[in-house]
Amino acid sequence: SEGIFIYGDKAFVARQAKGVSIVDISNTILPEELGNYETAGSTDAIAVRDNLAFVAERSNGLRVLDVSDPANIAKVGFVGTAESPEKLSLFGDYAYLSCSMEGVRIVDISDPEDPVLNGIYSGDFDAEEIFVKEDTLYVSNQDGGLLMIDVSDPLHPQEIAS
């Protein structure tokens, strides 16, 4: 598997070509799989908020799933990115996606049924891990560097330092 997110007593697992699984981890000796969701693309990262799972789906985009009933996971929304998102981070009304050599994509998720690609930051870097805190997006570069991007205006992200 690629990505994992712990939310309460559940583990949400991005399982690459096998989609998404939800596992009850309340009994650490005997975890129990509660449900699966098959995706069109390989799932690389997942984050959960308020019974919604946000899934970075390689070669496709960002998929939003209703996970309130793990046995019946349902699609809520989707936005294509034309790139291959590999990692993601949520902050406020936005999902931030690292897309390797294509940079970073910023998606407005204020309406989970209709997420909108809002901003793009591209440069001479290979985006890996991604983390956002307040108005600063931190992106690790595959070459070993750290890129900091001001995202106070998600439509126009600006590099602070690299």
Coordinates of N, CA, C and O in Angstrom, one line a residue:
S1 N 0.8 -1.2 0.0 CA 0.0 0.0 0.0 C 0.9 1.2 0.0 O 2.0 1.2 0.3
E2 N 0.3 2.3 -0.4 CA 1.0 3.6 -0.5 C 0.8 4.5 0.6 O 1.7 4.9 1.4
G3 N -0.5 5.0 0.8 CA -0.8 6.0 1.9 C -1.7 5.5 2.9 O -2.5 4.5 2.7
I4 N -1.6 6.0 4.1 CA -2.5 5.6 5.2 C -2.8 6.9 6.0 O -2.0 7.8 6.2
F5 N -4.1 6.9 6.5 CA -4.5 8.0 7.4 C -5.3 7.4 8.5 O -6.2 6.6 8.3
I6 N -5.0 7.7 9.7 CA -5.7 7.2 10.9 C -6.7 8.3 11.3 O -6.3 9.5 11.5
Y7 N -7.9 7.9 11.5 CA -9.0 8.8 11.9 C -9.9 8.0 12.9 O -10.6 7.1 12.6
G8 N -9.8 8.4 14.2 CA -10.5 7.7 15.2 C -9.9 6.3 15.3 O -8.7 6.1 15.4
D9 N -10.8 5.3 15.3 CA -10.3 3.9 15.4 C -10.3 3.2 14.1 O -10.4 2.0 14.0
K10 N -10.2 4.0 13.0 CA -10.1 3.5 11.7 C -8.8 3.9 10.9 O -8.4 5.0 11.1
A11 N -8.3 3.0 10.1 CA -7.2 3.3 9.2 C -7.8 3.3 7.8 O -8.5 2.4 7.4
F12 N -7.5 4.4 7.1 CA -7.9 4.5 5.7 C -6.7 4.3 4.9 O -5.7 5.0 5.1
V13 N -6.7 3.3 4.0 CA -5.5 2.9 3.3 C -5.7 3.1 1.8 O -6.6 2.6 1.2
A14 N -4.7 3.8 1.2 CA -4.7 4.0 -0.3 C -3.9 2.8 -0.8 O -2.7 2.7 -0.4
R15 N -4.5 1.9 -1.5 CA -3.9 0.6 -1.9 C -3.5 0.5 -3.3 O -3.6 -0.5 -4.0
Q16 N -3.0 1.6 -3.9 CA -2.6 1.7 -5.3 C -3.6 1.2 -6.2 O -4.7 1.7 -6.2
A17 N -3.4 0.2 -7.0 CA -4.3 -0.3 -8.0 C -5.6 -1.0 -7.4 O -6.5 -1.3 -8.1
K18 N -5.5 -1.2 -6.1 CA -6.7 -1.8 -5.4 C -7.6 -0.8 -4.8 O -8.5 -1.2 -4.0
G19 N -7.4 0.4 -5.0 CA -8.3 1.4 -4.5 C -8.1 1.8 -3.0 O -7.0 2.0 -2.6
V20 N -9.2 1.9 -2.3 CA -9.2 2.3 -0.9 C -9.8 1.3 0.0 O -10.8 0.7 -0.3
S21 N -9.2 1.1 1.2 CA -9.8 0.2 2.2 C -9.9 0.9 3.5 O -9.1 1.8 3.8
I22 N -10.9 0.5 4.3 CA -11.1 1.0 5.6 C -11.0 -0.1 6.6 O -11.6 -1.2 6.4
V23 N -10.1 0.0 7.6 CA -9.8 -1.0 8.5 C -10.1 -0.6 9.9 O -9.6 0.5 10.4
D24 N -10.9 -1.4 10.7 CA -11.1 -1.1 12.1 C -9.9 -1.5 12.9 O -9.5 -2.7 12.8
I25 N -9.2 -0.5 13.5 CA -8.0 -0.8 14.3 C -8.2 -0.7 15.8 O -7.2 -0.6 16.5
S26 N -9.5 -0.7 16.2 CA -9.7 -0.6 17.7 C -9.2 -1.8 18.4 O -8.8 -1.7 19.6
N27 N -9.1 -3.0 17.8 CA -8.5 -4.2 18.3 C -7.1 -4.4 17.6 O -7.2 -4.9 16.4
T28 N -6.1 -3.9 18.1 CA -4.8 -4.0 17.4 C -4.3 -5.4 17.1 O -3.4 -5.6 16.3
I29 N -4.8 -6.3 17.9 CA -4.4 -7.7 17.7 C -5.1 -8.3 16.5 O -4.6 -9.2 15.8
L30 N -6.3 -7.9 16.3 CA -7.1 -8.4 15.2 C -7.9 -7.3 14.4 O -9.1 -7.1 14.6
P31 N -7.1 -6.6 13.6 CA -7.8 -5.5 12.8 C -8.8 -6.1 11.8 O -8.6 -7.3 11.4
E32 N -9.9 -5.4 11.6 CA -10.9 -6.0 10.7 C -11.2 -5.0 9.5 O -11.4 -3.8 9.8
E33 N -11.1 -5.5 8.3 CA -11.4 -4.7 7.2 C -12.9 -4.5 7.1 O -13.7 -5.4 7.2
L34 N -13.3 -3.2 7.0 CA -14.7 -2.8 7.0 C -15.3 -2.6 5.7 O -16.5 -2.7 5.5
G35 N -14.5 -2.2 4.7 CA -15.0 -1.9 3.4 C -13.9 -1.5 2.4 O -12.7 -1.2 2.8
N36 N -14.2 -1.5 1.1 CA -13.3 -1.2 0.0 C -14.0 -0.4 -1.0 O -15.3 -0.4 -1.1
Y37 N -13.2 0.4 -1.7 CA -13.8 1.2 -2.8 C -12.8 1.1 -4.0 O -11.6 1.4 -3.8
E38 N -13.2 0.5 -5.1 CA -12.4 0.4 -6.3 C -12.3 1.8 -7.0 O -13.4 2.4 -7.2
T39 N -11.1 2.2 -7.3 CA -11.0 3.5 -8.1 C -10.5 3.2 -9.5 O -10.0 2.2 -9.8
A40 N -10.7 4.3 -10.3 CA -10.3 4.1 -11.7 C -8.8 4.1 -11.9 O -8.2 3.5 -12.7
G41 N -8.1 4.9 -11.0 CA -6.6 5.0 -11.1 C -6.0 4.5 -9.8 O -6.7 4.2 -8.8
S42 N -4.7 4.4 -9.8 CA -4.0 4.0 -8.7 C -4.0 5.0 -7.6 O -3.8 6.2 -7.8
T43 N -4.4 4.6 -6.3 CA -4.5 5.5 -5.2 C -3.1 5.6 -4.5 O -2.5 4.6 -4.2
D44 N -2.6 6.8 -4.3 CA -1.3 7.0 -3.7 C -1.4 7.7 -2.3 O -0.5 7.5 -1.5
A45 N -2.4 8.5 -2.1 CA -2.5 9.2 -0.8 C -3.9 9.4 -0.4 O -4.8 9.4 -1.3
I46 N -4.2 9.5 0.9 CA -5.5 9.7 1.4 C -5.5 10.6 2.6 O -4.6 10.5 3.4
A47 N -6.5 11.4 2.8 CA -6.7 12.2 4.0 C -8.2 12.2 4.3 O -9.0 12.1 3.4
V48 N -8.6 12.2 5.6 CA -10.0 12.1 6.0 C -10.4 13.3 6.8 O -9.6 13.7 7.7
R49 N -11.6 13.8 6.6 CA -12.1 14.9 7.4 C -13.7 14.7 7.4 O -14.2 14.6 6.3
D50 N -14.3 14.8 8.5 CA -15.7 14.8 8.6 C -16.4 13.7 7.8 O -17.4 14.0 7.0
N51 N -16.0 12.5 7.9 CA -16.6 11.4 7.1 C -16.4 11.5 5.6 O -17.1 10.8 4.8
L52 N -15.5 12.3 5.2 CA -15.1 12.4 3.8 C -13.7 12.0 3.6 O -12.8 12.5 4.3
A53 N -13.4 11.1 2.7 CA -12.0 10.8 2.3 C -11.6 11.5 1.0 O -12.4 11.5 0.0
F54 N -10.5 12.1 1.0 CA -9.9 12.8 -0.1 C -8.8 11.9 -0.6 O -7.8 11.7 0.1
V55 N -8.9 11.4 -1.9 CA -7.9 10.5 -2.4 C -7.2 11.0 -3.6 O -7.8 11.4 -4.6
A56 N -5.9 11.0 -3.5 CA -5.0 11.3 -4.7 C -5.0 10.1 -5.6 O -4.4 9.1 -5.2
E57 N -5.5 10.3 -6.8 CA -5.6 9.1 -7.7 C -4.7 9.4 -8.9 O -5.0 10.3 -9.7
R58 N -3.6 8.6 -9.0 CA -2.6 8.8 -10.0 C -3.3 8.7 -11.4 O -4.1 7.9 -11.7
S59 N -2.9 9.6 -12.3 CA -3.3 9.7 -13.7 C -4.8 10.2 -13.8 O -5.3 10.2 -14.9
N60 N -5.4 10.5 -12.7 CA -6.8 11.0 -12.7 C -7.0 12.3 -12.0 O -7.3 13.3 -12.7
G61 N -6.8 12.4 -10.7 CA -7.1 13.6 -10.0 C -7.4 13.4 -8.5 O -6.9 12.4 -7.9
L62 N -8.3 14.2 -8.0 CA -8.7 14.1 -6.6 C -10.1 13.5 -6.5 O -11.0 14.1 -7.1
R63 N -10.3 12.4 -5.8 CA -11.6 11.8 -5.6 C -12.1 12.0 -4.2 O -11.3 11.9 -3.3
V64 N -13.3 12.4 -4.0 CA -13.9 12.6 -2.7 C -14.9 11.5 -2.5 O -15.8 11.3 -3.3
L65 N -14.8 10.8 -1.3 CA -15.6 9.7 -1.0 C -16.3 9.9 0.4 O -15.7 10.4 1.3
D66 N -17.6 9.5 0.4 CA -18.3 9.5 1.7 C -18.0 8.1 2.4 O -18.3 7.1 1.9
V67 N -17.3 8.2 3.5 CA -16.9 7.0 4.3 C -17.7 6.9 5.6 O -17.3 6.2 6.5
S68 N -18.9 7.5 5.7 CA -19.6 7.4 6.9 C -20.1 6.0 7.2 O -20.3 5.6 8.3
D69 N -20.3 5.2 6.1 CA -20.7 3.8 6.2 C -19.6 3.0 5.5 O -19.7 2.9 4.3
P70 N -18.6 2.5 6.2 CA -17.5 1.9 5.6 C -17.8 0.7 4.7 O -17.1 0.4 3.7
A71 N -19.0 0.1 4.9 CA -19.4 -1.1 4.1 C -20.0 -0.6 2.8 O -20.1 -1.4 1.8
N72 N -20.3 0.7 2.7 CA -20.9 1.3 1.5 C -20.3 2.6 1.1 O -21.0 3.6 1.2
I73 N -19.1 2.6 0.8 CA -18.3 3.8 0.5 C -18.9 4.4 -0.8 O -19.1 3.6 -1.8
A74 N -19.2 5.7 -0.9 CA -19.8 6.2 -2.0 C -19.0 7.4 -2.6 O -18.5 8.2 -1.8
K75 N -19.0 7.6 -3.9 CA -18.4 8.7 -4.5 C -19.2 10.0 -4.2 O -20.4 9.9 -4.4
V76 N -18.5 11.0 -3.8 CA -19.2 12.3 -3.6 C -18.8 13.3 -4.7 O -19.7 14.0 -5.3
G77 N -17.5 13.4 -5.0 CA -17.1 14.3 -6.1 C -15.8 13.9 -6.6 O -15.1 13.0 -6.1
F78 N -15.4 14.6 -7.7 CA -14.1 14.3 -8.4 C -13.7 15.5 -9.2 O -14.5 16.2 -9.7
V79 N -12.4 15.8 -9.2 CA -11.8 16.8 -10.1 C -10.6 16.2 -10.8 O -9.7 15.6 -10.1
G80 N -10.5 16.3 -12.1 CA -9.3 15.8 -12.8 C -8.2 16.9 -12.7 O -8.5 18.1 -12.7
T81 N -7.0 16.4 -12.7 CA -5.9 17.4 -12.6 C -5.0 17.3 -13.8 O -4.1 18.2 -14.0
A82 N -5.2 16.4 -14.7 CA -4.4 16.2 -15.9 C -2.9 15.8 -15.6 O -2.2 15.4 -16.4
E83 N -2.6 15.8 -14.3 CA -1.3 15.3 -13.8 C -1.5 14.1 -13.0 O -2.7 13.7 -12.7
S84 N -0.5 13.6 -12.4 CA -0.6 12.4 -11.5 C -0.3 12.8 -10.1 O 0.8 12.8 -9.6
P85 N -1.4 13.2 -9.3 CA -1.1 13.5 -7.9 C -0.7 12.3 -7.1 O -1.2 11.2 -7.3
E86 N 0.3 12.5 -6.3 CA 0.9 11.4 -5.5 C 0.8 11.6 -4.0 O 0.7 10.6 -3.3
K87 N 0.8 12.8 -3.6 CA 0.6 13.1 -2.1 C -0.4 14.2 -2.0 O -0.6 15.0 -2.9
L88 N -1.0 14.3 -0.8 CA -1.9 15.4 -0.6 C -1.9 15.9 0.9 O -1.5 15.1 1.8
S89 N -2.4 17.1 1.1 CA -2.5 17.7 2.4 C -3.7 18.5 2.4 O -4.0 19.2 1.4
L90 N -4.5 18.5 3.5 CA -5.7 19.3 3.6 C -5.5 20.5 4.5 O -4.8 20.3 5.6
F91 N -6.0 21.6 4.2 CA -6.0 22.8 5.1 C -7.2 23.7 4.7 O -7.2 24.1 3.6
G92 N -8.1 23.9 5.7 CA -9.2 24.8 5.4 C -10.0 24.2 4.3 O -10.4 23.1 4.3
D93 N -10.4 25.1 3.3 CA -11.2 24.7 2.2 C -10.4 24.1 1.0 O -10.9 24.1 -0.1
Y94 N -9.1 23.8 1.2 CA -8.3 23.4 0.1 C -7.6 22.0 0.3 O -7.2 21.7 1.4
A95 N -7.4 21.3 -0.8 CA -6.6 20.2 -0.8 C -5.4 20.5 -1.7 O -5.5 21.1 -2.8
Y96 N -4.2 20.2 -1.2 CA -2.9 20.5 -1.9 C -2.4 19.2 -2.4 O -2.2 18.3 -1.6
L97 N -2.1 19.1 -3.7 CA -1.6 17.9 -4.3 C -0.2 18.0 -4.9 O 0.0 19.0 -5.7
S98 N 0.7 17.2 -4.5 CA 2.0 17.2 -5.2 C 1.9 16.3 -6.4 O 1.4 15.1 -6.3
C99 N 2.4 16.8 -7.5 CA 2.2 16.0 -8.8 C 3.6 15.9 -9.4 O 3.8 16.1 -10.6
S100 N 4.6 15.5 -8.6 CA 5.9 15.2 -9.1 C 6.5 16.3 -10.0 O 6.5 17.4 -9.5
M101 N 6.9 16.0 -11.2 CA 7.6 17.0 -12.1 C 6.6 18.1 -12.5 O 7.0 19.1 -13.0
E102 N 5.3 17.9 -12.3 CA 4.3 18.9 -12.8 C 4.0 19.9 -11.7 O 3.2 20.8 -11.8
G103 N 4.6 19.7 -10.5 CA 4.5 20.7 -9.4 C 3.3 20.4 -8.5 O 3.1 19.3 -8.1
V104 N 2.6 21.5 -8.1 CA 1.6 21.4 -7.1 C 0.3 21.9 -7.7 O 0.2 22.9 -8.4
R105 N -0.8 21.3 -7.3 CA -2.2 21.7 -7.7 C -2.9 22.0 -6.4 O -2.8 21.3 -5.4
I106 N -3.7 23.1 -6.4 CA -4.5 23.5 -5.3 C -6.0 23.4 -5.7 O -6.4 23.9 -6.7
V107 N -6.8 22.6 -4.9 CA -8.2 22.3 -5.2 C -9.0 22.8 -4.1 O -8.8 22.6 -2.9
D108 N -10.0 23.6 -4.5 CA -11.1 24.1 -3.6 C -12.0 23.0 -3.3 O -12.7 22.5 -4.2
I109 N -12.1 22.6 -2.0 CA -13.0 21.5 -1.6 C -14.1 22.0 -0.7 O -14.7 21.2 0.0
S110 N -14.4 23.3 -0.8 CA -15.5 23.8 0.1 C -16.8 23.2 -0.3 O -17.7 23.0 0.6
D111 N -17.0 22.8 -1.5 CA -18.2 22.0 -1.9 C -17.6 20.6 -2.4 O -17.2 20.4 -3.5
P112 N -17.7 19.6 -1.5 CA -17.1 18.3 -1.8 C -17.7 17.6 -3.0 O -17.1 16.8 -3.6
E113 N -18.9 18.0 -3.3 CA -19.6 17.4 -4.5 C -19.1 18.0 -5.8 O -19.2 17.4 -6.8
D114 N -18.4 19.1 -5.7 CA -18.0 19.8 -6.9 C -16.6 20.5 -6.6 O -16.5 21.7 -6.6
P115 N -15.5 19.7 -6.3 CA -14.2 20.3 -6.1 C -13.7 21.0 -7.4 O -14.0 20.5 -8.5
V116 N -13.0 22.1 -7.2 CA -12.6 22.9 -8.3 C -11.0 23.1 -8.3 O -10.5 23.5 -7.2
L117 N -10.4 22.8 -9.4 CA -8.9 23.1 -9.5 C -8.8 24.6 -9.5 O -9.3 25.3 -10.3
N118 N -8.1 25.1 -8.4 CA -8.0 26.6 -8.2 C -6.6 27.2 -8.6 O -6.6 28.2 -9.3
G119 N -5.6 26.5 -8.2 CA -4.3 27.1 -8.4 C -3.3 26.1 -8.8 O -3.4 24.9 -8.5
I120 N -2.2 26.6 -9.5 CA -1.1 25.7 -10.0 C 0.2 26.4 -9.7 O 0.3 27.6 -9.9
Y121 N 1.1 25.6 -9.1 CA 2.5 26.1 -9.0 C 3.4 25.1 -9.6 O 3.5 24.0 -9.2
S122 N 4.1 25.6 -10.6 CA 5.0 24.7 -11.4 C 6.4 25.4 -11.3 O 6.5 26.6 -11.2
G123 N 7.4 24.6 -11.3 CA 8.8 25.2 -11.3 C 9.8 24.1 -11.7 O 9.4 23.0 -12.1
D124 N 11.0 24.4 -11.4 CA 12.1 23.4 -11.7 C 12.3 22.6 -10.5 O 13.3 22.7 -9.8
F125 N 11.4 21.7 -10.1 CA 11.5 20.8 -9.0 C 10.6 19.6 -9.2 O 9.7 19.6 -10.0
D126 N 10.9 18.6 -8.4 CA 10.1 17.3 -8.4 C 9.5 17.2 -7.1 O 10.1 16.7 -6.1
A127 N 8.2 17.6 -7.0 CA 7.4 17.6 -5.8 C 7.3 16.2 -5.2 O 6.9 15.3 -5.9
E128 N 7.5 16.0 -3.9 CA 7.4 14.8 -3.2 C 6.3 14.9 -2.1 O 5.2 15.1 -2.4
E129 N 6.8 14.9 -0.9 CA 5.9 15.1 0.3 C 5.4 16.5 0.3 O 6.0 17.4 -0.2
I130 N 4.2 16.7 0.9 CA 3.6 18.0 0.9 C 2.9 18.2 2.2 O 2.3 17.3 2.8
F131 N 3.0 19.4 2.8 CA 2.4 19.8 4.1 C 2.0 21.2 4.1 O 2.8 22.1 3.6
V132 N 0.9 21.6 4.6 CA 0.5 23.0 4.6 C 0.2 23.4 6.0 O -0.4 22.6 6.8
K133 N 0.6 24.6 6.4 CA 0.3 25.1 7.7 C 0.0 26.6 7.5 O 0.8 27.4 7.0
E134 N -1.3 26.9 7.8 CA -1.8 28.3 7.6 C -1.6 28.7 6.2 O -2.1 28.1 5.3
D135 N -0.8 29.7 5.9 CA -0.7 30.2 4.5 C 0.6 29.7 3.8 O 1.0 30.3 2.8
T136 N 1.3 28.8 4.4 CA 2.5 28.3 3.8 C 2.4 26.8 3.5 O 2.1 26.0 4.3
L137 N 2.8 26.5 2.2 CA 2.9 25.1 1.8 C 4.3 24.7 1.7 O 5.2 25.4 1.2
Y138 N 4.6 23.6 2.3 CA 6.0 23.0 2.4 C 6.0 21.8 1.4 O 5.2 20.9 1.6
V139 N 6.9 21.8 0.5 CA 7.0 20.7 -0.5 C 8.5 20.2 -0.5 O 9.4 21.0 -0.7
S140 N 8.6 18.9 -0.2 CA 10.0 18.3 -0.3 C 10.2 18.0 -1.8 O 9.4 17.6 -2.5
N141 N 11.5 18.3 -2.2 CA 11.9 18.1 -3.5 C 12.7 16.8 -3.6 O 13.5 16.5 -2.7
Q142 N 12.4 16.0 -4.6 CA 13.1 14.7 -4.8 C 14.6 14.9 -4.8 O 15.3 14.0 -4.4
D143 N 15.1 16.0 -5.1 CA 16.6 16.3 -5.1 C 17.1 16.6 -3.7 O 18.2 17.0 -3.5
G144 N 16.2 16.6 -2.7 CA 16.6 16.8 -1.3 C 16.3 18.2 -0.8 O 16.6 18.5 0.4
G145 N 15.7 19.0 -1.5 CA 15.5 20.4 -1.1 C 14.1 20.5 -0.5 O 13.3 19.6 -0.5
L146 N 13.8 21.7 0.1 CA 12.5 22.1 0.6 C 12.1 23.4 -0.1 O 12.8 24.4 -0.1
L147 N 10.9 23.4 -0.6 CA 10.3 24.5 -1.2 C 9.2 25.0 -0.4 O 8.4 24.2 0.1
M148 N 9.1 26.3 -0.1 CA 8.1 26.9 0.7 C 7.3 27.9 -0.2 O 7.9 28.7 -0.9
I149 N 6.0 27.7 -0.2 CA 5.1 28.5 -1.2 C 4.0 29.2 -0.3 O 3.4 28.6 0.5
D150 N 3.9 30.5 -0.6 CA 2.8 31.3 0.0 C 1.5 30.9 -0.7 O 1.4 31.2 -1.9
V151 N 0.5 30.4 0.0 CA -0.8 30.1 -0.6 C -1.9 30.9 0.0 O -3.0 30.5 0.0
S152 N -1.6 32.1 0.5 CA -2.6 32.9 1.1 C -3.6 33.3 0.0 O -4.8 33.5 0.3
D153 N -3.2 33.4 -1.2 CA -4.1 33.5 -2.4 C -4.0 32.2 -3.2 O -3.0 32.1 -4.0
P154 N -4.9 31.3 -3.0 CA -4.7 30.0 -3.7 C -4.8 30.0 -5.2 O -4.3 29.1 -5.8
L155 N -5.3 31.1 -5.7 CA -5.3 31.2 -7.2 C -3.9 31.6 -7.7 O -3.6 31.4 -8.9
H156 N -3.1 32.2 -6.9 CA -1.8 32.7 -7.3 C -0.7 32.4 -6.3 O -0.2 33.2 -5.6
P157 N -0.4 31.1 -6.1 CA 0.7 30.7 -5.2 C 2.0 31.3 -5.6 O 2.3 31.4 -6.8
Q158 N 2.8 31.7 -4.6 CA 4.1 32.4 -4.8 C 5.2 31.7 -4.0 O 5.0 31.5 -2.8
E159 N 6.3 31.4 -4.6 CA 7.4 30.9 -3.9 C 8.0 31.8 -2.9 O 8.1 33.0 -3.2
I160 N 8.2 31.3 -1.7 CA 8.8 32.1 -0.6 C 10.3 31.8 -0.6 O 11.1 32.7 -0.5
A161 N 10.6 30.5 -0.5 CA 12.0 30.1 -0.4 C 12.2 28.7 -0.9 O 11.2 27.9 -1.0
S162 N 13.4 28.4 -1.3 CA 13.7 27.0 -1.7 C 15.1 26.7 -1.3 O 15.9 27.5 -0.9

